[in-house]
Amino acid sequence: MLLKESKLGTQYKVHTEVVKLMGNRFEFTAASVPEAVAEVGIAKAIAEVQRIERLFTTFSADSQVNQINANAGVKPVKVDVEVLALIQRSLRIAELTDGAFDITYGGLDKNLWNFNQQMTRLPDKETAKSAVANINYRNVIINEADSTVYLKNEGMRIGFGGIGKGYAADRAKAVMLANGINNGIINAAGDLITWGTQPTGKSWTAGIADPFFKDKPFSWLDISNMAIATSGTYEKFAMIDGKKYSHTIDPKTGYPTSGIASVTLICPIAELADAMTTPVMVMGVEVGLNLINQMKNMACIIIDEQGKIHTSKNISLR
């Protein structure tokens, strides 16, 4: 995602810090505040993302998420209220998208897909289907009273790769606001959340990347006080028999999605924008846009593999 800033005079200040967090590049920007205020607020926001990373990582054996996965098919695991709440919200999105978004994606057999030049054919349908056998959000059992999570089947795994960056960005924004930063941006590996304005008083403006020329925006959007997330086949894909296959797998078929080059979601909450890009890729243009058109405060831009632009009803490009 590309940001366009108005030309700033010397009286204006924008403070930015870039850090690697959650395995990704995070950029924190504070505008129109003294340097000391910006430094404190950004430092606290970074600490908040680090806290969330420790809580939800699957790379630490003693994390609560890994304890849930280790006890799949064995017993429920008691978790913090924050972990339980994100799982519950994830399951509601899974229900809304009929499983096109699914945090049990972690159970996917990844040996069948490497999405590089060495991938020359797709697995047969039965093999692909068996690879996604453990993906089913309905088999995540929540006991809210006991604050426990239980995965019904051995081999199931949950992960938050499709929603975690957005949740972390929302929390970091809340921390920066609480520390006096009323104008800013958090760029979580291309997923943006913005609030307030540029020091000139103008809205923050983001460029929608062209999936065929990813360093060149095809349009600009005013996105102050909004979040924006993009997913596309330009990130990782395989070419098989002249057709491009995205690294996004349809959890029902086990096959890569095709037909869409990129999806951009705009809404007030980074967590939701982050989570909804993948299911729209899975659903396809018509079904995906139909879903977005039924949701409040959400807009969508889809570019199909022929380069045609499709938008939801409540958005205009310039």
Short mmCIF file of C-alpha atoms in Angstrom, two decimals:
data_model
loop_
_atom_site.label_atom_id
_atom_site.label_comp_id
_atom_site.label_asym_id
_atom_site.label_seq_id
_atom_site.Cartn_x
_atom_site.Cartn_y
_atom_site.Cartn_z
CA MET A 1 0.00 0.00 0.00
CA LEU A 2 1.41 3.39 -0.99
CA LEU A 3 0.86 6.62 0.95
CA LYS A 4 0.79 10.04 -0.64
CA GLU A 5 1.62 12.95 1.66
CA SER A 6 0.88 16.59 0.93
CA LYS A 7 3.94 18.82 0.64
CA LEU A 8 4.87 19.83 4.18
CA GLY A 9 6.39 23.09 5.33
CA THR A 10 9.16 23.27 7.92
CA GLN A 11 6.64 24.00 10.70
CA TYR A 12 5.13 20.54 10.32
CA LYS A 13 6.49 17.35 11.80
CA VAL A 14 5.91 13.69 10.94
CA HIS A 15 7.72 11.13 13.09
CA THR A 16 8.14 7.60 11.75
CA GLU A 17 9.71 4.41 13.10
CA VAL A 18 10.05 1.11 11.24
CA VAL A 19 10.35 -2.17 13.16
CA LYS A 20 10.14 -5.85 12.27
CA LEU A 21 7.27 -7.36 14.25
CA MET A 22 5.22 -10.53 13.83
CA GLY A 23 7.63 -11.48 11.04
CA ASN A 24 6.62 -8.39 9.06
CA ARG A 25 7.58 -4.76 8.50
CA PHE A 26 5.58 -2.41 10.76
CA GLU A 27 5.78 1.34 10.25
CA PHE A 28 4.46 3.69 12.93
CA THR A 29 3.82 7.35 12.05
CA ALA A 30 2.80 10.17 14.39
CA ALA A 31 1.92 13.60 13.02
CA SER A 32 1.52 17.08 14.51
CA VAL A 33 2.95 16.28 17.95
CA PRO A 34 6.27 17.14 19.65
CA GLU A 35 9.05 14.65 19.05
CA ALA A 36 9.09 13.50 22.69
CA VAL A 37 5.36 12.71 22.59
CA ALA A 38 5.77 10.82 19.30
CA GLU A 39 8.69 8.76 20.62
CA VAL A 40 6.87 7.70 23.80
CA GLY A 41 3.62 6.88 22.00
CA ILE A 42 5.33 4.89 19.25
CA ALA A 43 7.50 2.98 21.77
CA LYS A 44 4.39 1.97 23.71
CA ALA A 45 2.64 0.93 20.49
CA ILE A 46 5.61 -1.25 19.53
CA ALA A 47 5.54 -2.85 22.99
CA GLU A 48 1.83 -3.56 22.54
CA VAL A 49 2.41 -5.34 19.21
CA GLN A 50 5.21 -7.37 20.81
CA ARG A 51 2.83 -8.38 23.60
CA ILE A 52 0.23 -9.50 21.07
CA GLU A 53 2.86 -11.40 19.10
CA ARG A 54 3.86 -13.36 22.22
CA LEU A 55 0.21 -14.09 22.98
CA PHE A 56 -0.81 -15.37 19.54
CA THR A 57 2.37 -16.78 18.04
CA THR A 58 2.58 -20.38 16.83
CA PHE A 59 6.38 -20.24 16.93
CA SER A 60 6.68 -20.51 20.71
CA ALA A 61 5.94 -23.89 22.30
CA ASP A 62 4.54 -22.35 25.47
CA SER A 63 2.15 -19.86 23.83
CA GLN A 64 -1.54 -20.36 24.53
CA VAL A 65 -2.25 -20.90 20.84
CA ASN A 66 0.31 -23.69 20.63
CA GLN A 67 -1.12 -25.24 23.79
CA ILE A 68 -4.52 -25.32 22.07
CA ASN A 69 -2.96 -26.97 19.01
CA ALA A 70 -0.93 -29.47 21.05
CA ASN A 71 -4.11 -30.62 22.80
CA ALA A 72 -6.24 -31.00 19.67
CA GLY A 73 -8.47 -34.05 20.09
CA VAL A 74 -7.27 -34.43 23.68
CA LYS A 75 -8.69 -31.77 26.01
CA PRO A 76 -9.83 -28.13 26.26
CA VAL A 77 -7.21 -25.50 27.09
CA LYS A 78 -7.83 -22.51 29.35
CA VAL A 79 -6.85 -19.22 27.70
CA ASP A 80 -6.85 -15.50 28.44
CA VAL A 81 -10.07 -13.60 27.75
CA GLU A 82 -8.29 -11.67 24.99
CA VAL A 83 -7.35 -14.89 23.17
CA LEU A 84 -10.84 -16.29 23.58
CA ALA A 85 -12.40 -13.08 22.25
CA LEU A 86 -10.27 -13.02 19.07
CA ILE A 87 -11.08 -16.68 18.43
CA GLN A 88 -14.79 -15.94 18.87
CA ARG A 89 -14.63 -13.02 16.44
CA SER A 90 -12.71 -15.20 13.98
CA LEU A 91 -15.40 -17.87 14.17
CA ARG A 92 -18.09 -15.26 13.49
CA ILE A 93 -16.22 -14.16 10.35
CA ALA A 94 -15.91 -17.82 9.34
CA GLU A 95 -19.67 -18.22 9.74
CA LEU A 96 -20.32 -15.01 7.78
CA THR A 97 -18.11 -16.17 4.90
CA ASP A 98 -19.30 -19.80 4.97
CA GLY A 99 -15.82 -20.97 5.90
CA ALA A 100 -13.90 -19.01 3.24
CA PHE A 101 -12.09 -17.45 6.22
CA ASP A 102 -11.05 -20.13 8.70
CA ILE A 103 -8.47 -19.94 11.52
CA THR A 104 -8.12 -23.76 11.43
CA TYR A 105 -6.20 -23.19 8.19
CA GLY A 106 -3.11 -24.03 10.29
CA GLY A 107 -3.98 -27.72 9.82
CA LEU A 108 -3.35 -27.53 6.07
CA ASP A 109 -0.84 -30.00 4.66
CA LYS A 110 1.56 -27.48 3.13
CA ASN A 111 3.76 -30.10 1.46
CA LEU A 112 1.54 -30.10 -1.63
CA TRP A 113 2.07 -26.43 -2.52
CA ASN A 114 5.25 -24.41 -2.70
CA PHE A 115 4.07 -21.73 -5.17
CA ASN A 116 7.34 -21.13 -6.94
CA GLN A 117 8.87 -21.97 -10.31
CA GLN A 118 9.32 -25.61 -9.28
CA MET A 119 5.55 -26.07 -8.92
CA THR A 120 4.50 -27.35 -12.35
CA ARG A 121 1.20 -29.12 -11.63
CA LEU A 122 -1.65 -29.14 -9.16
CA PRO A 123 -2.31 -32.15 -6.95
CA ASP A 124 -5.20 -34.38 -7.97
CA LYS A 125 -8.59 -33.54 -6.49
CA GLU A 126 -8.63 -36.34 -3.92
CA THR A 127 -5.15 -35.48 -2.64
CA ALA A 128 -6.06 -31.80 -2.42
CA LYS A 129 -9.27 -32.63 -0.56
CA SER A 130 -7.45 -34.79 1.98
CA ALA A 131 -4.92 -31.98 2.57
CA VAL A 132 -7.65 -29.74 3.95
CA ALA A 133 -9.45 -32.43 5.97
CA ASN A 134 -8.59 -30.76 9.28
CA ILE A 135 -9.84 -27.33 8.23
CA ASN A 136 -13.27 -26.78 9.75
CA TYR A 137 -14.05 -23.88 12.05
CA ARG A 138 -17.14 -25.73 13.31
CA ASN A 139 -14.80 -28.10 15.15
CA VAL A 140 -13.48 -25.31 17.39
CA ILE A 141 -15.41 -25.66 20.65
CA ILE A 142 -15.61 -22.61 22.91
CA ASN A 143 -16.61 -22.71 26.57
CA GLU A 144 -17.01 -19.05 27.45
CA ALA A 145 -17.85 -19.72 31.11
CA ASP A 146 -14.59 -21.64 31.64
CA SER A 147 -12.63 -19.58 29.07
CA THR A 148 -11.48 -22.74 27.27
CA VAL A 149 -10.88 -23.69 23.65
CA TYR A 150 -11.00 -27.25 22.34
CA LEU A 151 -10.14 -28.52 18.86
CA LYS A 152 -12.24 -31.63 18.30
CA ASN A 153 -9.92 -33.55 16.00
CA GLU A 154 -6.31 -34.61 16.34
CA GLY A 155 -4.15 -32.78 13.81
CA MET A 156 -6.22 -29.60 13.85
CA ARG A 157 -4.33 -26.35 14.27
CA ILE A 158 -5.43 -22.74 14.57
CA GLY A 159 -3.43 -19.72 13.50
CA PHE A 160 -4.03 -16.00 13.15
CA GLY A 161 -2.09 -15.19 9.99
CA GLY A 162 -5.25 -13.88 8.34
CA ILE A 163 -6.35 -11.55 11.13
CA GLY A 164 -3.48 -11.05 13.60
CA LYS A 165 -1.74 -8.11 11.87
CA GLY A 166 -5.00 -6.22 11.70
CA TYR A 167 -5.79 -6.86 15.36
CA ALA A 168 -2.28 -5.72 16.35
CA ALA A 169 -2.64 -2.54 14.26
CA ASP A 170 -5.97 -1.70 15.95
CA ARG A 171 -4.46 -2.19 19.40
CA ALA A 172 -1.37 -0.13 18.52
CA LYS A 173 -3.58 2.70 17.26
CA ALA A 174 -5.50 2.67 20.56
CA VAL A 175 -2.22 2.92 22.49
CA MET A 176 -0.96 5.84 20.37
CA LEU A 177 -4.26 7.68 20.80
CA ALA A 178 -4.14 7.12 24.56
CA ASN A 179 -0.69 8.71 24.56
CA GLY A 180 -1.72 11.92 22.85
CA ILE A 181 -1.11 11.03 19.19
CA ASN A 182 -4.32 12.18 17.52
CA ASN A 183 -3.03 11.97 13.94
CA GLY A 184 -1.17 8.97 12.64
CA ILE A 185 -0.77 5.85 10.56
CA ILE A 186 0.22 2.29 11.24
CA ASN A 187 1.38 0.31 8.22
CA ALA A 188 1.44 -3.39 9.09
CA ALA A 189 3.15 -5.00 6.10
CA GLY A 190 0.94 -3.08 3.68
CA ASP A 191 -2.23 -3.15 5.76
CA LEU A 192 -2.93 0.41 6.89
CA ILE A 193 -4.93 2.05 9.61
CA THR A 194 -5.10 5.83 9.73
CA TRP A 195 -6.62 8.43 12.01
CA GLY A 196 -6.76 12.21 12.12
CA THR A 197 -5.06 14.10 9.30
CA GLN A 198 -1.73 15.05 7.83
CA PRO A 199 -0.05 18.07 9.48
CA THR A 200 -1.47 20.23 6.68
CA GLY A 201 -4.98 19.27 7.76
CA LYS A 202 -5.54 17.22 4.61
CA SER A 203 -6.69 13.61 4.69
CA TRP A 204 -4.24 10.77 4.54
CA THR A 205 -4.28 9.34 1.02
CA ALA A 206 -3.38 5.79 0.01
CA GLY A 207 -2.65 4.33 -3.39
CA ILE A 208 -4.27 1.08 -4.46
CA ALA A 209 -1.50 -1.08 -5.91
CA ASP A 210 -1.88 -2.32 -9.45
CA PRO A 211 -1.47 -6.14 -9.22
CA PHE A 212 0.19 -6.16 -12.64
CA PHE A 213 2.61 -3.32 -11.72
CA LYS A 214 2.71 -3.56 -7.94
CA ASP A 215 4.93 -0.50 -7.36
CA LYS A 216 2.55 1.72 -9.31
CA PRO A 217 -0.87 2.71 -7.90
CA PHE A 218 -3.82 2.65 -10.29
CA SER A 219 -5.94 4.87 -8.02
CA TRP A 220 -5.81 6.99 -4.85
CA LEU A 221 -8.24 6.98 -1.94
CA ASP A 222 -8.74 9.38 0.96
CA ILE A 223 -8.60 7.05 3.96
CA SER A 224 -8.40 9.17 7.10
CA ASN A 225 -9.97 7.32 10.04
CA MET A 226 -10.16 4.13 8.01
CA ALA A 227 -8.24 0.89 7.58
CA ILE A 228 -7.28 -0.61 4.24
CA ALA A 229 -5.92 -4.07 3.41
CA THR A 230 -4.96 -5.69 0.11
CA SER A 231 -4.32 -9.27 -0.92
CA GLY A 232 -3.21 -10.29 -4.39
CA THR A 233 -1.70 -12.95 -6.60
CA TYR A 234 1.38 -10.77 -7.13
CA GLU A 235 2.53 -11.68 -3.60
CA LYS A 236 3.06 -15.41 -4.19
CA PHE A 237 1.84 -17.60 -7.01
CA ALA A 238 2.58 -20.42 -9.42
CA MET A 239 2.16 -20.49 -13.21
CA ILE A 240 0.81 -23.85 -14.37
CA ASP A 241 -0.08 -24.44 -18.02
CA GLY A 242 -0.15 -20.69 -18.59
CA LYS A 243 -2.55 -19.97 -15.71
CA LYS A 244 -1.67 -18.08 -12.53
CA TYR A 245 -2.63 -19.72 -9.22
CA SER A 246 -2.62 -17.70 -6.02
CA HIS A 247 -1.09 -18.99 -2.78
CA THR A 248 -4.58 -18.60 -1.27
CA ILE A 249 -6.18 -22.02 -0.89
CA ASP A 250 -9.94 -22.60 -0.92
CA PRO A 251 -10.46 -24.53 2.35
CA LYS A 252 -13.35 -26.51 0.87
CA THR A 253 -11.61 -27.84 -2.23
CA GLY A 254 -7.94 -27.71 -1.30
CA TYR A 255 -7.26 -25.95 -4.59
CA PRO A 256 -5.68 -22.51 -5.10
CA THR A 257 -8.03 -19.65 -5.95
CA SER A 258 -8.02 -18.17 -9.43
CA GLY A 259 -9.86 -15.45 -11.29
CA ILE A 260 -8.96 -12.51 -9.01
CA ALA A 261 -5.66 -10.63 -9.19
CA SER A 262 -6.18 -8.46 -6.09
CA VAL A 263 -8.73 -7.55 -3.43
CA THR A 264 -8.66 -4.31 -1.44
CA LEU A 265 -10.94 -3.86 1.60
CA ILE A 266 -11.67 -0.53 3.30
CA CYS A 267 -13.45 -0.25 6.65
CA PRO A 268 -12.93 1.44 10.05
CA ILE A 269 -11.38 -1.64 11.72
CA ALA A 270 -8.02 -3.06 10.60
CA GLU A 271 -8.80 -6.49 12.04
CA LEU A 272 -11.87 -6.83 9.83
CA ALA A 273 -10.19 -5.37 6.73
CA ASP A 274 -7.31 -7.85 7.19
CA ALA A 275 -9.64 -10.80 7.69
CA MET A 276 -11.99 -10.13 4.77
CA THR A 277 -9.50 -9.97 1.89
CA THR A 278 -8.88 -13.74 1.79
CA PRO A 279 -12.53 -14.84 1.77
CA VAL A 280 -13.32 -12.46 -1.09
CA MET A 281 -10.41 -14.00 -3.03
CA VAL A 282 -11.91 -17.44 -2.33
CA MET A 283 -15.51 -16.48 -3.12
CA GLY A 284 -14.80 -14.79 -6.43
CA VAL A 285 -15.94 -11.46 -7.86
CA GLU A 286 -19.72 -11.85 -7.88
CA VAL A 287 -20.23 -13.61 -4.56
CA GLY A 288 -17.54 -11.55 -2.83
CA LEU A 289 -19.01 -8.22 -3.89
CA ASN A 290 -22.50 -9.37 -2.96
CA LEU A 291 -21.30 -10.10 0.58
CA ILE A 292 -19.47 -6.77 0.94
CA ASN A 293 -22.50 -4.86 -0.34
CA GLN A 294 -24.52 -6.31 2.53
CA MET A 295 -22.04 -5.16 5.19
CA LYS A 296 -22.12 -1.76 6.85
CA ASN A 297 -19.16 0.64 6.65
CA MET A 298 -17.20 -1.62 4.29
CA ALA A 299 -16.05 -1.09 0.71
CA CYS A 300 -14.21 -3.32 -1.71
CA ILE A 301 -12.16 -3.02 -4.90
CA ILE A 302 -11.47 -6.17 -6.91
CA ILE A 303 -9.22 -6.44 -9.95
CA ASP A 304 -9.77 -9.64 -11.89
CA GLU A 305 -7.10 -11.53 -13.83
CA GLN A 306 -8.08 -9.71 -17.04
CA GLY A 307 -7.41 -6.36 -15.34
CA LYS A 308 -11.06 -5.35 -15.05
CA ILE A 309 -11.94 -3.31 -11.95
CA HIS A 310 -15.01 -4.21 -9.88
CA THR A 311 -16.13 -2.11 -6.91
CA SER A 312 -18.75 -2.34 -4.20
CA LYS A 313 -21.66 0.09 -4.33
CA ASN A 314 -20.31 2.56 -1.77
CA ILE A 315 -16.96 3.53 -3.25
CA SER A 316 -15.69 5.87 -5.95
CA LEU A 317 -12.16 5.84 -7.36
CA ARG A 318 -10.16 8.77 -8.63
#
